[in-house]
Tab-separated table of C-alpha atoms in Angstrom:
chain	number	residue	atom	x	y	z
E	1	MET	CA	-7.085	12.774	-91.867
E	2	ASN	CA	-7.176	16.077	-93.775
E	3	THR	CA	-6.517	15.688	-97.514
E	4	ALA	CA	-3.758	18.282	-97.240
E	5	VAL	CA	-1.589	15.605	-95.646
E	6	ASP	CA	0.472	13.781	-98.273
E	7	VAL	CA	0.191	10.006	-98.083
E	8	ASN	CA	2.257	9.432	-101.238
E	9	GLN	CA	5.912	9.239	-100.345
E	10	PRO	CA	8.325	10.615	-103.008
E	11	ASP	CA	10.724	7.661	-102.683
E	12	MET	CA	9.074	4.603	-101.221
E	13	THR	CA	12.216	2.496	-101.395
E	14	GLN	CA	14.307	4.871	-99.311
E	15	ASP	CA	11.422	5.786	-97.048
E	16	ALA	CA	10.757	2.107	-96.304
E	17	ARG	CA	14.455	1.577	-95.615
E	18	TRP	CA	14.593	4.264	-92.958
E	19	MET	CA	11.203	3.351	-91.496
E	20	ARG	CA	12.295	-0.254	-91.087
E	21	ARG	CA	15.298	0.992	-89.168
E	22	ALA	CA	12.917	2.988	-86.962
E	23	LEU	CA	10.893	-0.185	-86.396
E	24	GLU	CA	14.063	-2.002	-85.289
E	25	LEU	CA	14.778	0.783	-82.818
E	26	ALA	CA	11.214	0.691	-81.510
E	27	GLU	CA	11.586	-2.960	-80.517
E	28	MET	CA	14.396	-2.019	-78.140
E	29	GLY	CA	11.795	-0.482	-75.853
E	30	ARG	CA	9.709	-3.668	-75.618
E	31	GLY	CA	9.076	-4.494	-71.981
E	32	PHE	CA	10.282	-1.110	-70.720
E	33	VAL	CA	7.593	1.350	-71.837
E	34	GLU	CA	4.224	-0.361	-71.417
E	35	PRO	CA	1.397	0.665	-71.252
E	36	ASN	CA	2.875	3.252	-73.642
E	37	PRO	CA	3.668	2.213	-77.219
E	38	VAL	CA	7.093	1.162	-78.468
E	39	VAL	CA	8.321	3.873	-80.841
E	40	GLY	CA	11.462	4.402	-82.884
E	41	ALA	CA	12.650	7.470	-84.806
E	42	VAL	CA	15.315	8.045	-87.440
E	43	ILE	CA	16.408	11.473	-88.706
E	44	VAL	CA	17.864	11.554	-92.223
E	45	LYS	CA	19.507	14.466	-94.016
E	46	ASP	CA	20.880	14.290	-97.550
E	47	GLY	CA	20.541	10.508	-97.473
E	48	VAL	CA	22.558	10.117	-94.266
E	49	VAL	CA	21.274	9.228	-90.789
E	50	VAL	CA	22.061	12.107	-88.439
E	51	GLY	CA	20.028	10.993	-85.431
E	52	GLU	CA	18.289	7.958	-83.971
E	53	GLY	CA	16.273	7.251	-80.869
E	54	TRP	CA	13.577	5.134	-79.300
E	55	HIS	CA	11.194	5.366	-76.384
E	56	GLU	CA	13.406	3.821	-73.716
E	57	LYS	CA	11.282	3.745	-70.569
E	58	PHE	CA	7.829	4.587	-69.304
E	59	GLY	CA	7.619	8.236	-68.340
E	60	GLY	CA	10.867	9.075	-70.143
E	61	PRO	CA	11.483	11.153	-73.285
E	62	HIS	CA	9.834	9.893	-76.446
E	63	ALA	CA	11.694	8.510	-79.456
E	64	GLU	CA	11.633	11.818	-81.334
E	65	ILE	CA	13.235	13.670	-78.440
E	66	HIS	CA	16.102	11.177	-78.201
E	67	ALA	CA	16.626	11.334	-81.974
E	68	LEU	CA	16.595	15.154	-82.027
E	69	LYS	CA	19.112	15.292	-79.200
E	70	ASN	CA	21.278	12.816	-81.089
E	71	ALA	CA	21.049	14.883	-84.287
E	72	GLY	CA	21.606	18.305	-82.713
E	73	LEU	CA	21.700	21.167	-85.228
E	74	LYS	CA	21.771	18.678	-88.117
E	75	ALA	CA	18.033	18.103	-87.590
E	76	ALA	CA	17.245	21.392	-89.362
E	77	GLY	CA	15.948	20.631	-92.851
E	78	ALA	CA	15.998	16.863	-92.228
E	79	ILE	CA	13.363	14.161	-92.611
E	80	VAL	CA	12.109	12.421	-89.481
E	81	TYR	CA	10.856	8.852	-89.774
E	82	VAL	CA	8.823	7.775	-86.771
E	83	THR	CA	6.846	4.579	-86.269
E	84	LEU	CA	3.884	6.330	-84.599
E	85	GLU	CA	2.432	9.791	-85.084
E	86	PRO	CA	4.177	12.368	-82.848
E	87	CYS	CA	2.195	13.389	-79.780
E	88	CYS	CA	0.755	16.893	-79.550
E	89	HIS	CA	-0.376	16.963	-75.928
E	90	VAL	CA	1.283	17.269	-72.547
E	91	GLY	CA	1.490	13.972	-70.707
E	92	LYS	CA	4.421	12.762	-68.658
E	93	THR	CA	6.559	14.643	-71.194
E	94	GLY	CA	6.014	17.661	-73.447
E	95	PRO	CA	4.559	17.500	-76.979
E	96	CYS	CA	6.934	16.020	-79.552
E	97	THR	CA	5.359	18.207	-82.233
E	98	GLN	CA	6.682	21.329	-80.508
E	99	ALA	CA	10.178	19.868	-80.318
E	100	LEU	CA	10.121	18.907	-83.998
E	101	MET	CA	9.011	22.376	-85.040
E	102	ALA	CA	11.628	24.018	-82.821
E	103	ALA	CA	14.307	21.861	-84.488
E	104	LYS	CA	13.089	23.119	-87.908
E	105	VAL	CA	12.782	19.669	-89.469
E	106	ALA	CA	11.587	19.691	-93.084
E	107	ARG	CA	9.352	16.635	-93.113
E	108	VAL	CA	7.867	14.088	-90.722
E	109	SER	CA	6.881	10.651	-92.025
E	110	ALA	CA	4.819	8.604	-89.579
E	111	ALA	CA	4.094	4.941	-90.196
E	112	VAL	CA	0.650	5.082	-88.564
E	113	LEU	CA	-1.616	7.517	-86.761
E	114	ASP	CA	-1.788	7.342	-82.987
E	115	PRO	CA	-5.167	5.820	-81.918
E	116	ASN	CA	-5.093	7.818	-78.675
E	117	PRO	CA	-7.994	10.310	-78.873
E	118	LEU	CA	-5.629	12.990	-77.545
E	119	VAL	CA	-3.637	12.647	-80.786
E	120	ALA	CA	-5.511	10.743	-83.533
E	121	GLY	CA	-4.200	12.774	-86.497
E	122	GLN	CA	-3.904	16.054	-84.647
E	123	GLY	CA	-0.139	15.703	-84.266
E	124	LEU	CA	0.482	15.580	-88.004
E	125	MET	CA	-2.069	18.322	-88.661
E	126	GLU	CA	-0.312	20.627	-86.186
E	127	LEU	CA	2.992	20.046	-87.960
E	128	HIS	CA	1.347	20.627	-91.350
E	129	HIS	CA	-0.213	23.903	-90.237
E	130	HIS	CA	3.206	25.113	-89.116
E	131	GLY	CA	4.888	24.439	-92.436
E	132	VAL	CA	6.318	20.972	-91.823
E	133	ALA	CA	5.625	18.520	-94.651
E	134	VAL	CA	3.951	15.381	-93.315
E	135	ALA	CA	3.126	11.934	-94.607
E	136	VAL	CA	1.703	8.741	-93.192
E	137	GLY	CA	1.576	5.111	-94.298
E	138	VAL	CA	5.083	3.766	-94.914
E	139	CYS	CA	5.403	0.307	-93.297
E	140	ALA	CA	1.972	0.812	-91.759
E	141	ARG	CA	1.216	-2.914	-91.407
E	142	GLU	CA	4.473	-3.603	-89.569
E	143	ALA	CA	3.999	-0.563	-87.357
E	144	ARG	CA	0.497	-1.620	-86.348
E	145	GLN	CA	1.717	-5.104	-85.553
E	146	ILE	CA	4.559	-4.096	-83.236
E	147	ASN	CA	2.104	-1.893	-81.349
E	148	ALA	CA	-0.902	-4.230	-81.517
E	149	PRO	CA	-1.032	-4.391	-77.679
E	150	PHE	CA	-1.116	-0.587	-77.440
E	151	PHE	CA	-3.778	-0.263	-80.148
E	152	LYS	CA	-5.973	-2.827	-78.385
E	153	PHE	CA	-5.440	-1.278	-74.963
E	154	ILE	CA	-6.378	2.184	-76.248
E	155	THR	CA	-9.397	1.103	-78.281
E	156	GLN	CA	-10.793	-1.740	-76.153
E	157	LYS	CA	-9.335	-1.119	-72.675
E	158	ARG	CA	-8.255	-4.752	-72.571
E	159	PRO	CA	-4.847	-6.449	-72.624
E	160	TYR	CA	-3.407	-8.098	-75.714
E	161	VAL	CA	-3.772	-11.828	-75.061
E	162	ILE	CA	-0.881	-14.138	-75.938
E	163	ALA	CA	-1.650	-17.844	-75.534
E	164	LYS	CA	1.276	-20.219	-75.088
E	165	TRP	CA	1.311	-23.969	-74.969
E	166	ALA	CA	3.480	-26.990	-75.671
E	167	GLN	CA	2.126	-30.121	-77.269
E	168	SER	CA	3.121	-33.402	-78.830
E	169	ILE	CA	2.768	-33.940	-82.573
E	170	ASP	CA	-0.607	-35.571	-81.961
E	171	GLY	CA	-1.811	-32.574	-79.936
E	172	ALA	CA	-1.370	-33.774	-76.353
E	173	MET	CA	-0.593	-31.024	-73.830
E	174	ALA	CA	-0.347	-33.538	-70.963
E	175	ASP	CA	-0.942	-37.223	-70.457
E	176	ARG	CA	-4.245	-38.535	-69.087
E	177	PHE	CA	-2.881	-38.125	-65.550
E	178	GLY	CA	-2.122	-34.423	-66.087
E	179	GLU	CA	1.665	-34.817	-66.362
E	180	SER	CA	3.196	-32.282	-68.755
E	181	LYS	CA	6.818	-31.895	-67.586
E	182	TRP	CA	8.460	-31.722	-69.913
E	183	ILE	CA	6.864	-31.859	-73.339
E	184	SER	CA	8.893	-28.946	-74.677
E	185	CYS	CA	12.686	-28.935	-74.815
E	186	ALA	CA	15.047	-26.720	-72.820
E	187	ALA	CA	15.427	-24.211	-75.682
E	188	SER	CA	11.648	-23.717	-75.849
E	189	ARG	CA	11.391	-23.231	-72.099
E	190	HIS	CA	14.204	-20.685	-72.378
E	191	GLU	CA	12.153	-18.710	-74.906
E	192	VAL	CA	9.097	-18.828	-72.646
E	193	HIS	CA	11.110	-17.208	-69.863
E	194	ARG	CA	12.127	-14.497	-72.307
E	195	LEU	CA	8.446	-13.944	-73.164
E	196	ARG	CA	7.465	-13.797	-69.481
E	197	GLY	CA	10.090	-11.106	-69.000
E	198	ARG	CA	8.327	-8.857	-71.533
E	199	VAL	CA	4.663	-9.112	-70.465
E	200	ASP	CA	2.695	-7.382	-67.726
E	201	ALA	CA	0.851	-10.430	-66.421
E	202	VAL	CA	0.742	-14.232	-66.669
E	203	LEU	CA	-2.555	-16.103	-66.311
E	204	VAL	CA	-3.273	-19.770	-65.518
E	205	GLY	CA	-6.245	-21.765	-64.304
E	206	ILE	CA	-6.377	-23.446	-60.909
E	207	HIS	CA	-6.165	-26.909	-62.527
E	208	THR	CA	-2.723	-26.035	-63.898
E	209	VAL	CA	-1.606	-24.858	-60.470
E	210	LEU	CA	-2.846	-28.034	-58.776
E	211	ALA	CA	-1.169	-30.231	-61.389
E	212	ASP	CA	2.157	-28.435	-61.895
E	213	ASP	CA	2.675	-26.082	-58.931
E	214	PRO	CA	4.239	-23.457	-61.259
E	215	LEU	CA	6.237	-20.453	-60.108
E	216	LEU	CA	5.347	-18.376	-63.220
E	217	THR	CA	8.302	-16.018	-62.907
E	218	ALA	CA	10.843	-15.168	-65.590
E	219	ARG	CA	14.178	-16.558	-64.508
E	220	PRO	CA	17.098	-14.684	-66.117
E	221	SER	CA	19.838	-16.832	-67.582
E	222	GLY	CA	22.283	-16.419	-70.418
E	223	ASP	CA	20.861	-13.875	-72.858
E	224	ILE	CA	17.548	-13.411	-71.026
E	225	ASP	CA	17.084	-9.956	-69.552
E	226	VAL	CA	13.948	-9.655	-67.465
E	227	ARG	CA	12.473	-6.280	-68.341
E	228	ARG	CA	9.185	-6.582	-66.467
E	229	ARG	CA	8.037	-8.446	-63.384
E	230	ALA	CA	4.792	-9.989	-64.517
E	231	LEU	CA	1.781	-10.037	-62.222
E	232	ARG	CA	0.920	-13.708	-61.651
E	233	CYS	CA	-2.806	-14.364	-62.033
E	234	VAL	CA	-4.906	-17.426	-61.245
E	235	LEU	CA	-8.520	-18.236	-62.127
E	236	ASP	CA	-9.728	-19.995	-58.994
E	237	THR	CA	-13.501	-19.881	-58.579
E	238	HIS	CA	-13.575	-21.561	-55.157
E	239	CYS	CA	-10.242	-20.310	-53.738
E	240	ARG	CA	-8.549	-23.699	-53.837
E	241	LEU	CA	-5.024	-22.334	-54.269
E	242	PRO	CA	-2.935	-24.422	-51.815
E	243	SER	CA	-1.112	-22.547	-49.064
E	244	HIS	CA	1.994	-24.660	-49.712
E	245	SER	CA	2.089	-23.820	-53.442
E	246	GLN	CA	5.001	-21.864	-54.881
E	247	LEU	CA	2.635	-19.033	-55.818
E	248	VAL	CA	1.515	-18.531	-52.214
E	249	GLN	CA	4.962	-19.056	-50.725
E	250	THR	CA	6.434	-16.313	-52.952
E	251	ALA	CA	3.436	-13.953	-53.019
E	252	ARG	CA	5.068	-11.236	-50.907
E	253	GLU	CA	8.051	-11.131	-53.258
E	254	PHE	CA	6.242	-11.621	-56.577
E	255	PRO	CA	2.602	-10.408	-56.530
E	256	VAL	CA	-0.245	-12.845	-57.144
E	257	LEU	CA	-3.765	-11.890	-58.207
E	258	LEU	CA	-6.476	-14.503	-57.646
E	259	PHE	CA	-9.840	-14.251	-59.415
E	260	HIS	CA	-12.664	-16.048	-57.621
E	261	GLY	CA	-16.428	-16.266	-57.994
E	262	ARG	CA	-18.794	-13.871	-56.267
E	263	GLN	CA	-21.084	-16.677	-55.125
E	264	ILE	CA	-18.765	-18.824	-53.014
E	265	ASP	CA	-19.604	-20.755	-49.865
E	266	ALA	CA	-18.394	-20.105	-46.323
E	267	ALA	CA	-15.495	-22.567	-46.596
E	268	ALA	CA	-14.244	-20.807	-49.723
E	269	TRP	CA	-14.519	-17.427	-48.008
E	270	GLN	CA	-12.426	-18.766	-45.137
E	271	ARG	CA	-9.796	-19.994	-47.589
E	272	ARG	CA	-9.927	-16.588	-49.250
E	273	GLU	CA	-9.130	-14.866	-45.977
E	274	GLN	CA	-6.176	-17.175	-45.402
E	275	LEU	CA	-4.857	-16.462	-48.895
E	276	SER	CA	-5.259	-12.729	-48.351
E	277	GLN	CA	-3.272	-12.944	-45.133
E	278	ALA	CA	-0.532	-14.750	-47.071
E	279	GLY	CA	-0.248	-11.794	-49.443
E	280	ILE	CA	-2.555	-12.910	-52.260
E	281	GLU	CA	-4.756	-10.192	-53.774
E	282	CYS	CA	-8.228	-11.709	-54.208
E	283	VAL	CA	-10.708	-10.222	-56.702
E	284	PRO	CA	-14.321	-11.392	-57.115
E	285	ILE	CA	-15.469	-11.871	-60.715
E	286	ASP	CA	-18.924	-12.596	-62.104
E	287	ASP	CA	-19.664	-16.230	-62.794
E	288	ALA	CA	-20.296	-17.568	-66.292
E	289	VAL	CA	-21.372	-21.154	-66.785
E	290	ASN	CA	-19.640	-21.597	-70.146
E	291	ASP	CA	-16.307	-20.009	-69.232
E	292	ALA	CA	-13.171	-21.652	-67.909
E	293	ASP	CA	-13.497	-22.651	-64.265
E	294	GLY	CA	-16.836	-20.855	-64.089
E	295	LEU	CA	-15.537	-17.281	-64.322
E	296	ASN	CA	-16.419	-14.632	-66.886
E	297	LEU	CA	-13.273	-14.256	-68.980
E	298	GLY	CA	-14.404	-10.977	-70.519
E	299	ALA	CA	-14.771	-9.520	-67.043
E	300	VAL	CA	-11.291	-10.783	-66.153
E	301	LEU	CA	-9.817	-9.001	-69.180
E	302	ASP	CA	-11.758	-5.838	-68.370
E	303	TYR	CA	-10.382	-5.853	-64.843
E	304	LEU	CA	-6.822	-6.393	-66.014
E	305	GLY	CA	-7.265	-3.560	-68.494
E	306	SER	CA	-8.357	-1.288	-65.636
E	307	ARG	CA	-5.030	-2.176	-64.003
E	308	SER	CA	-3.155	-1.031	-67.160
E	309	VAL	CA	-2.141	-4.576	-68.067
E	310	THR	CA	-1.248	-4.249	-71.747
E	311	ASN	CA	0.230	-7.687	-72.490
E	312	LEU	CA	-1.238	-10.847	-70.938
E	313	LEU	CA	0.440	-14.238	-71.348
E	314	VAL	CA	-1.883	-17.217	-70.848
E	315	GLU	CA	-0.073	-20.462	-70.044
E	316	GLY	CA	-2.960	-22.864	-69.547
E	317	GLY	CA	-4.478	-25.176	-68.900
E	318	SER	CA	-6.335	-26.781	-71.730
E	319	ARG	CA	-9.824	-25.717	-70.589
E	320	LEU	CA	-8.802	-22.096	-70.141
E	321	LEU	CA	-7.105	-21.995	-73.547
E	322	ALA	CA	-10.141	-23.613	-75.172
E	323	ALA	CA	-12.499	-21.112	-73.580
E	324	LEU	CA	-10.392	-18.147	-74.651
E	325	MET	CA	-10.071	-19.514	-78.179
E	326	GLY	CA	-13.755	-20.334	-78.403
E	327	GLN	CA	-14.710	-16.799	-77.405
E	328	ARG	CA	-12.202	-15.254	-79.834
E	329	LEU	CA	-10.305	-13.594	-76.982
E	330	VAL	CA	-6.801	-14.687	-78.067
E	331	ASP	CA	-4.783	-12.234	-80.155
E	332	GLU	CA	-1.585	-14.230	-80.596
E	333	ALA	CA	-0.444	-17.797	-79.923
E	334	HIS	CA	3.015	-19.298	-79.414
E	335	ILE	CA	2.848	-23.049	-79.959
E	336	TYR	CA	5.742	-25.417	-79.267
E	337	ILE	CA	5.392	-28.800	-80.955
E	338	ALA	CA	7.661	-31.520	-79.564
E	339	PRO	CA	8.852	-34.499	-81.625
E	340	MET	CA	6.844	-37.036	-79.629
E	341	VAL	CA	3.609	-38.963	-80.016
E	342	VAL	CA	1.541	-39.683	-76.900
E	343	ALA	CA	-0.946	-41.920	-78.778
E	344	ASP	CA	-3.638	-41.810	-76.096
E	345	HIS	CA	-7.150	-40.542	-76.842
E	346	GLN	CA	-7.524	-39.589	-73.170
E	347	ALA	CA	-4.443	-37.367	-73.144
E	348	ARG	CA	-5.154	-33.710	-72.305
E	349	ARG	CA	-5.737	-31.474	-75.314
E	350	ILE	CA	-7.241	-28.044	-75.886
E	351	SER	CA	-10.887	-28.900	-75.371
E	352	THR	CA	-13.989	-28.017	-73.407
E	353	ASP	CA	-14.992	-31.382	-71.979
E	354	GLY	CA	-16.042	-32.931	-75.259
E	355	GLN	CA	-18.321	-30.134	-76.470
E	356	ALA	CA	-18.843	-30.563	-80.196
E	357	VAL	CA	-17.417	-27.925	-82.532
E	358	HIS	CA	-18.178	-27.981	-86.250
E	359	LEU	CA	-15.277	-27.375	-88.597
E	360	ALA	CA	-17.008	-24.231	-89.821
E	361	GLY	CA	-16.707	-22.853	-86.294
E	362	ALA	CA	-13.000	-23.535	-85.929
E	363	VAL	CA	-10.796	-20.605	-84.982
E	364	ARG	CA	-8.536	-19.693	-87.880
E	365	GLY	CA	-5.395	-17.614	-87.573
E	366	THR	CA	-2.449	-16.452	-89.648
E	367	VAL	CA	0.995	-17.983	-89.248
E	368	MET	CA	3.427	-15.106	-88.731
E	369	ALA	CA	6.562	-17.121	-87.958
E	370	HIS	CA	7.658	-20.725	-87.746
E	371	GLY	CA	10.880	-22.630	-87.323
E	372	LEU	CA	12.912	-24.835	-85.060
E	373	CYS	CA	13.453	-23.989	-81.413
E	374	GLY	CA	15.933	-26.557	-80.207
E	375	GLU	CA	14.273	-29.904	-80.929
E	376	ASP	CA	10.780	-28.371	-81.116
E	377	ILE	CA	8.867	-26.595	-83.849
E	378	ARG	CA	7.686	-23.141	-82.809
E	379	ILE	CA	4.723	-21.546	-84.549
E	380	ILE	CA	3.554	-17.975	-83.877
E	381	MET	CA	0.027	-17.212	-85.013
E	382	LEU	CA	-2.154	-14.123	-85.029
E	383	PHE	CA	-5.929	-14.151	-84.508
E	384	GLN	CA	-6.853	-10.591	-85.459
């Protein structure tokens, strides 16, 4: 960033106040705008908000445009607080920098720079060169976090991976027979449906499908609004997905993507053809001996990234979660701890078939939120 750009805000208290409001607005676009970022904008003049807006839907006007329209002529001489650097290129919409300059705003304060190479500081520099005061950095940590999926998608071309599981207090995700319904309470399951309604794809391993026959859709009820219809994905090296399963029976209504190995036998290829005829999209993936169910998880994430999957929810099973954790491929985890003790050393836990892991090699994260969810304890952790 050019040193001519001011990173020292004149009134951090007020600037943070308005930027936090912009962050609140940005969250309203969650589930509607992906793979684009969620962005909020607040226009303030003489200490009073004269315009607000957020990026409402993919392909629609950006947050700044909505806020400028809301402010009208009052935008002239005002300060614009925006959670992500304004764009300066033509995409599905015109450059926000041009609109800001045309409105004659006095200053633009962006929480963070846009990692997109088409912007990457150029938006603020364009405003600066045309006489608009610019600054960057207020609430930067919060702004990066709400757009962590976008930042990862842009920089790594992979989805942001959210792992979710329910367990007993002593760590059991299922009993020794594979039964897991229901460890978590109704309130926790309600929240999981809300999460499914915000992500682009849901991933499980074939062992989870064989044990639970999940539907993996977000079912709206009460205050749940389903904003996205997640692509349902299964890791199934040998194409064992049963034809009578809920996933296959609903594949023409809710898409299913099945990842299988490249080196499969004739019987598996025949099953693959039957699944394809039932509406399942089958994708071959390179094998990897140490990965869950024998498939290369990095290659799976690369493929999903090529399909513009920005947010991926992984719901199990234990081997898949262990493999993702072990390879440091999880970005965020939602853990629901039920007030029960299974007390069985053979109960299913996050593990890779007894492979030894030294404490020094344990995956450490940061607890971002915790509290009660019905009868359960919910913990949200970050692994970044």
